[in-house]
mmCIF file of C-alpha atoms in Angstrom:
data_model
loop_
_atom_site.group_PDB
_atom_site.id
_atom_site.type_symbol
_atom_site.label_atom_id
_atom_site.label_comp_id
_atom_site.label_asym_id
_atom_site.label_seq_id
_atom_site.Cartn_x
_atom_site.Cartn_y
_atom_site.Cartn_z
ATOM 1 C CA GLY F 1 163.123 52.255 76.536
ATOM 2 C CA GLN F 2 162.398 52.053 72.573
ATOM 3 C CA SER F 3 163.929 49.428 70.208
ATOM 4 C CA LEU F 4 163.040 48.020 66.410
ATOM 5 C CA GLU F 5 164.308 45.739 64.681
ATOM 6 C CA GLN F 6 165.015 45.340 61.074
ATOM 7 C CA PRO F 7 166.509 42.960 59.042
ATOM 8 C CA SER F 8 169.890 44.686 58.100
ATOM 9 C CA GLU F 9 170.144 43.793 54.208
ATOM 10 C CA VAL F 10 167.385 42.478 51.440
ATOM 11 C CA THR F 11 169.146 41.772 47.918
ATOM 12 C CA ALA F 12 166.211 41.036 45.466
ATOM 13 C CA VAL F 13 165.969 41.526 41.784
ATOM 14 C CA GLU F 14 163.611 43.769 38.979
ATOM 15 C CA GLY F 15 160.014 43.261 39.196
ATOM 16 C CA ALA F 16 160.078 40.852 42.336
ATOM 17 C CA ILE F 17 158.356 41.732 45.338
ATOM 18 C CA VAL F 18 160.375 42.258 49.286
ATOM 19 C CA GLN F 19 158.781 42.033 52.180
ATOM 20 C CA ILE F 20 161.455 44.476 54.839
ATOM 21 C CA ASN F 21 159.846 43.580 58.434
ATOM 22 C CA CYS F 22 160.367 45.424 61.659
ATOM 23 C CA THR F 23 159.276 44.488 65.248
ATOM 24 C CA TYR F 24 158.895 47.150 67.863
ATOM 25 C CA GLN F 25 158.375 47.604 71.845
ATOM 26 C CA THR F 26 155.348 49.062 72.553
ATOM 27 C CA SER F 27 156.012 51.002 75.486
ATOM 28 C CA GLY F 28 154.116 54.711 74.146
ATOM 29 C CA PHE F 29 153.202 53.207 70.436
ATOM 30 C CA TYR F 30 151.257 55.785 69.035
ATOM 31 C CA GLY F 31 152.269 54.035 64.863
ATOM 32 C CA LEU F 32 154.457 53.083 62.885
ATOM 33 C CA SER F 33 156.007 54.819 60.751
ATOM 34 C CA TRP F 34 158.605 54.438 57.089
ATOM 35 C CA TYR F 35 161.027 56.451 55.809
ATOM 36 C CA GLN F 36 163.717 56.419 52.340
ATOM 37 C CA GLN F 37 167.298 57.031 52.502
ATOM 38 C CA HIS F 38 169.007 56.608 49.395
ATOM 39 C CA ASP F 39 172.682 56.438 50.127
ATOM 40 C CA GLY F 40 173.892 60.500 50.400
ATOM 41 C CA GLY F 41 170.370 61.251 50.575
ATOM 42 C CA ALA F 42 167.779 62.528 53.524
ATOM 43 C CA PRO F 43 165.170 60.322 54.575
ATOM 44 C CA THR F 44 161.601 60.515 53.134
ATOM 45 C CA PHE F 45 158.371 59.156 54.259
ATOM 46 C CA LEU F 46 156.748 56.216 52.682
ATOM 47 C CA SER F 47 153.655 55.027 54.503
ATOM 48 C CA TYR F 48 152.411 55.535 58.559
ATOM 49 C CA ASN F 49 150.390 52.712 60.472
ATOM 50 C CA ALA F 50 148.617 52.957 63.706
ATOM 51 C CA LEU F 51 145.803 50.180 63.171
ATOM 52 C CA ASP F 52 145.825 46.494 62.465
ATOM 53 C CA GLY F 53 146.065 46.069 58.555
ATOM 54 C CA LEU F 54 147.349 47.698 55.876
ATOM 55 C CA GLU F 55 147.827 50.455 54.232
ATOM 56 C CA GLU F 56 148.910 51.083 50.494
ATOM 57 C CA THR F 57 150.603 53.774 48.182
ATOM 58 C CA GLY F 58 150.920 52.544 44.749
ATOM 59 C CA ARG F 59 153.414 50.266 44.900
ATOM 60 C CA PHE F 60 154.493 50.255 48.108
ATOM 61 C CA SER F 61 152.786 49.444 51.873
ATOM 62 C CA SER F 62 153.010 48.586 54.798
ATOM 63 C CA PHE F 63 151.618 47.002 56.708
ATOM 64 C CA LEU F 64 150.735 46.963 61.108
ATOM 65 C CA SER F 65 149.903 44.124 63.353
ATOM 66 C CA ARG F 66 149.314 45.534 67.546
ATOM 67 C CA SER F 67 149.051 42.426 68.733
ATOM 68 C CA ASP F 68 152.232 41.011 67.623
ATOM 69 C CA SER F 69 154.592 44.345 67.747
ATOM 70 C CA TYR F 70 155.472 44.267 64.698
ATOM 71 C CA GLY F 71 154.796 45.604 61.001
ATOM 72 C CA TYR F 72 156.623 45.555 57.503
ATOM 73 C CA LEU F 73 156.991 46.754 54.328
ATOM 74 C CA LEU F 74 155.735 45.420 50.762
ATOM 75 C CA LEU F 75 157.798 47.101 47.844
ATOM 76 C CA GLN F 76 156.407 45.191 44.712
ATOM 77 C CA GLU F 77 157.210 46.060 41.377
ATOM 78 C CA LEU F 78 160.696 46.360 42.620
ATOM 79 C CA GLN F 79 163.339 48.933 40.485
ATOM 80 C CA MET F 80 166.813 49.856 40.238
ATOM 81 C CA LYS F 81 165.977 53.359 41.741
ATOM 82 C CA ASP F 82 163.874 51.240 45.272
ATOM 83 C CA SER F 83 168.421 50.237 45.907
ATOM 84 C CA ALA F 84 168.319 52.397 49.275
ATOM 85 C CA SER F 85 167.706 52.121 52.883
ATOM 86 C CA TYR F 86 164.108 51.230 54.395
ATOM 87 C CA PHE F 87 163.906 52.838 58.413
ATOM 88 C CA CYS F 88 160.754 51.396 60.582
ATOM 89 C CA ALA F 89 160.317 54.737 63.113
ATOM 90 C CA GLN F 90 157.683 55.043 66.006
ATOM 91 C CA LYS F 91 156.806 58.062 67.635
ATOM 92 C CA ARG F 92 158.370 58.524 70.716
ATOM 93 C CA ASP F 93 156.460 57.938 74.706
ATOM 94 C CA THR F 94 154.308 60.272 75.561
ATOM 95 C CA GLY F 95 155.049 64.331 75.501
ATOM 96 C CA ARG F 96 158.382 63.340 73.549
ATOM 97 C CA ARG F 97 157.839 64.373 70.215
ATOM 98 C CA ALA F 98 160.464 62.645 67.983
ATOM 99 C CA LEU F 99 160.630 59.761 66.386
ATOM 100 C CA THR F 100 162.996 56.524 67.008
ATOM 101 C CA PHE F 101 164.625 54.551 64.181
ATOM 102 C CA GLY F 102 164.756 51.197 63.471
ATOM 103 C CA SER F 103 168.322 50.491 62.643
ATOM 104 C CA GLY F 104 167.809 50.149 59.114
ATOM 105 C CA THR F 105 167.865 48.015 55.979
ATOM 106 C CA ARG F 106 169.699 48.496 52.805
ATOM 107 C CA LEU F 107 168.101 46.899 50.162
ATOM 108 C CA GLN F 108 169.788 45.919 46.955
ATOM 109 C CA VAL F 109 167.683 46.144 43.320
ATOM 110 C CA GLN F 110 169.510 43.513 40.969
ATOM 111 C CA PRO F 111 168.638 43.457 37.367
ATOM 112 C CA ASP R 1 156.543 73.909 49.244
ATOM 113 C CA THR R 2 157.810 70.869 50.820
ATOM 114 C CA GLU R 3 161.626 71.493 51.782
ATOM 115 C CA VAL R 4 163.051 71.701 54.283
ATOM 116 C CA THR R 5 167.315 73.755 53.065
ATOM 117 C CA GLN R 6 170.296 73.624 54.812
ATOM 118 C CA THR R 7 173.552 75.118 54.631
ATOM 119 C CA PRO R 8 176.380 74.024 53.952
ATOM 120 C CA LYS R 9 176.264 70.907 52.799
ATOM 121 C CA HIS R 10 179.804 69.755 53.354
ATOM 122 C CA LEU R 11 181.567 71.161 55.566
ATOM 123 C CA VAL R 12 185.693 70.575 57.425
ATOM 124 C CA MET R 13 186.515 72.572 60.059
ATOM 125 C CA GLY R 14 189.303 71.760 62.627
ATOM 126 C CA MET R 15 189.259 71.303 66.835
ATOM 127 C CA THR R 16 189.519 75.096 67.726
ATOM 128 C CA ASN R 17 187.133 76.664 64.976
ATOM 129 C CA LYS R 18 183.311 77.726 65.548
ATOM 130 C CA LYS R 19 181.020 77.060 62.826
ATOM 131 C CA SER R 20 177.267 77.267 62.692
ATOM 132 C CA LEU R 21 174.690 74.795 60.460
ATOM 133 C CA LYS R 22 172.071 76.287 59.074
ATOM 134 C CA CYS R 23 168.446 74.323 58.278
ATOM 135 C CA GLU R 24 165.699 76.805 57.178
ATOM 136 C CA GLN R 25 162.044 75.563 56.006
ATOM 137 C CA HIS R 26 158.684 77.579 55.143
ATOM 138 C CA MET R 27 155.942 75.252 55.478
ATOM 139 C CA GLY R 28 154.533 76.742 58.750
ATOM 140 C CA HIS R 29 155.205 73.660 60.900
ATOM 141 C CA ARG R 30 155.791 74.472 64.598
ATOM 142 C CA ALA R 31 159.156 71.394 65.258
ATOM 143 C CA MET R 32 162.268 71.272 64.092
ATOM 144 C CA TYR R 33 164.622 68.782 65.043
ATOM 145 C CA TRP R 34 168.507 68.643 64.861
ATOM 146 C CA TYR R 35 169.637 64.329 64.462
ATOM 147 C CA LYS R 36 173.284 63.011 63.651
ATOM 148 C CA GLN R 37 174.042 60.268 61.302
ATOM 149 C CA LYS R 38 176.537 57.897 61.279
ATOM 150 C CA ALA R 39 177.751 55.938 58.175
ATOM 151 C CA LYS R 40 175.313 52.876 57.890
ATOM 152 C CA LYS R 41 173.793 53.463 61.243
ATOM 153 C CA PRO R 42 170.029 54.877 61.471
ATOM 154 C CA PRO R 43 169.345 59.525 62.315
ATOM 155 C CA GLU R 44 169.465 59.850 66.208
ATOM 156 C CA LEU R 45 167.789 62.972 67.802
ATOM 157 C CA MET R 46 170.036 65.451 69.564
ATOM 158 C CA PHE R 47 167.686 68.105 69.479
ATOM 159 C CA VAL R 48 163.268 69.072 69.488
ATOM 160 C CA TYR R 49 162.511 72.667 69.016
ATOM 161 C CA SER R 50 158.530 73.259 69.276
ATOM 162 C CA TYR R 51 157.245 76.266 68.702
ATOM 163 C CA GLU R 52 160.474 78.148 69.306
ATOM 164 C CA LYS R 53 160.870 76.732 72.358
ATOM 165 C CA LEU R 54 164.146 73.673 73.210
ATOM 166 C CA SER R 55 161.871 70.427 74.218
ATOM 167 C CA ILE R 56 164.444 67.775 74.144
ATOM 168 C CA ASN R 57 168.021 67.603 74.475
ATOM 169 C CA GLU R 58 169.413 64.124 74.059
ATOM 170 C CA SER R 59 172.484 64.648 76.136
ATOM 171 C CA VAL R 60 174.514 65.752 73.406
ATOM 172 C CA PRO R 61 177.417 67.524 74.534
ATOM 173 C CA SER R 62 177.622 71.681 75.451
ATOM 174 C CA ARG R 63 180.077 71.544 72.199
ATOM 175 C CA PHE R 64 176.241 71.252 70.225
ATOM 176 C CA SER R 65 174.640 74.651 70.797
ATOM 177 C CA PRO R 66 170.840 75.078 68.946
ATOM 178 C CA GLU R 67 169.227 78.197 68.910
ATOM 179 C CA CYS R 68 165.942 78.374 67.028
ATOM 180 C CA PRO R 69 165.872 82.189 65.663
ATOM 181 C CA ASN R 70 162.189 81.991 64.180
ATOM 182 C CA SER R 71 159.660 79.587 63.480
ATOM 183 C CA SER R 72 161.486 78.903 60.250
ATOM 184 C CA LEU R 73 165.080 78.446 61.048
ATOM 185 C CA LEU R 74 166.824 76.733 63.147
ATOM 186 C CA ASN R 75 170.821 76.608 63.631
ATOM 187 C CA LEU R 76 173.596 74.052 64.979
ATOM 188 C CA HIS R 77 176.737 75.925 66.642
ATOM 189 C CA LEU R 78 179.494 73.428 66.639
ATOM 190 C CA HIS R 79 182.596 74.609 69.108
ATOM 191 C CA ALA R 80 185.559 72.729 69.764
ATOM 192 C CA LEU R 81 184.551 69.558 67.930
ATOM 193 C CA GLN R 82 186.067 66.385 68.454
ATOM 194 C CA PRO R 83 186.717 64.139 65.292
ATOM 195 C CA GLU R 84 184.364 61.271 66.144
ATOM 196 C CA ASP R 85 181.664 64.583 65.351
ATOM 197 C CA SER R 86 182.374 63.943 62.069
ATOM 198 C CA ALA R 87 179.443 62.597 61.063
ATOM 199 C CA LEU R 88 175.915 63.920 58.387
ATOM 200 C CA TYR R 89 173.714 66.737 60.247
ATOM 201 C CA LEU R 90 170.203 66.690 59.312
ATOM 202 C CA CYS R 91 167.865 69.035 59.399
ATOM 203 C CA ALA R 92 164.444 68.080 60.017
ATOM 204 C CA SER R 93 160.692 69.936 59.985
ATOM 205 C CA SER R 94 156.963 68.722 60.875
ATOM 206 C CA GLN R 95 153.974 70.148 62.303
ATOM 207 C CA ASP R 96 153.409 68.831 66.152
ATOM 208 C CA ARG R 97 150.278 68.123 66.106
ATOM 209 C CA GLY R 98 151.642 66.205 69.794
ATOM 210 C CA ALA R 99 152.354 62.801 71.775
ATOM 211 C CA GLY R 100 148.973 61.097 71.306
ATOM 212 C CA ALA R 101 148.495 62.139 67.415
ATOM 213 C CA GLY R 102 148.915 60.538 64.795
ATOM 214 C CA THR R 103 152.008 60.023 62.618
ATOM 215 C CA ASP R 104 153.582 63.572 62.673
ATOM 216 C CA THR R 105 155.455 63.397 59.036
ATOM 217 C CA GLN R 106 158.487 64.424 59.487
ATOM 218 C CA TYR R 107 160.357 66.917 56.765
ATOM 219 C CA PHE R 108 164.783 65.371 56.591
ATOM 220 C CA GLY R 109 166.653 68.284 54.111
ATOM 221 C CA PRO R 110 169.479 67.269 52.975
ATOM 222 C CA GLY R 111 171.865 67.488 55.145
ATOM 223 C CA THR R 112 175.133 68.985 55.753
ATOM 224 C CA ARG R 113 178.404 66.174 55.529
ATOM 225 C CA LEU R 114 180.419 67.167 58.703
ATOM 226 C CA THR R 115 184.256 66.414 58.525
ATOM 227 C CA VAL R 116 186.488 67.348 61.578
ATOM 228 C CA LEU R 117 190.239 67.517 61.324
#
């Protein structure tokens, strides 16, 4: 099967940089996605990596190393509104259209 | 329009009730999903419809019955639920590019918060 491991909680201050790591299993790997979910809200797509390297989207960047089965989400210039849960997600095995989500990392941004 | 809508926002039902959750999207997406999410947990896949046909059922109990009347609508019929079924039920849609092609970004609705008494 597929499982993705993330730290359960991360705390940082406004203006700082934070990195949320994700390790995954390699069976049927089609890339790693990141989703943000505020309390009471819906998950929203942030970023996707299919190939090794860094993808940058504004303050958020995502990195993938397929040889290490590892990726991370980098959030820069943290703002209070970035306090949320962040999930890495892996597309499922061949022929199955759906995502398997990591356990989620709760980010708390403090003043 | 990149919105997925879900109704109702909140639902309280008894264990003998029958109710339905509704989901709608107008992005021309051909894959639609139901997820269940418990507090402080990730979304768990329940069902996937691809081109209006059920393609994945994650061994969900028969008291949950999905229906896809057309490419824009997805329903989840509920009957004889248990208190442990209380959760946030999320609907999502995607273009459905198939197993290998790209990320197939999923767009989620706001969810229905279900309480079973």
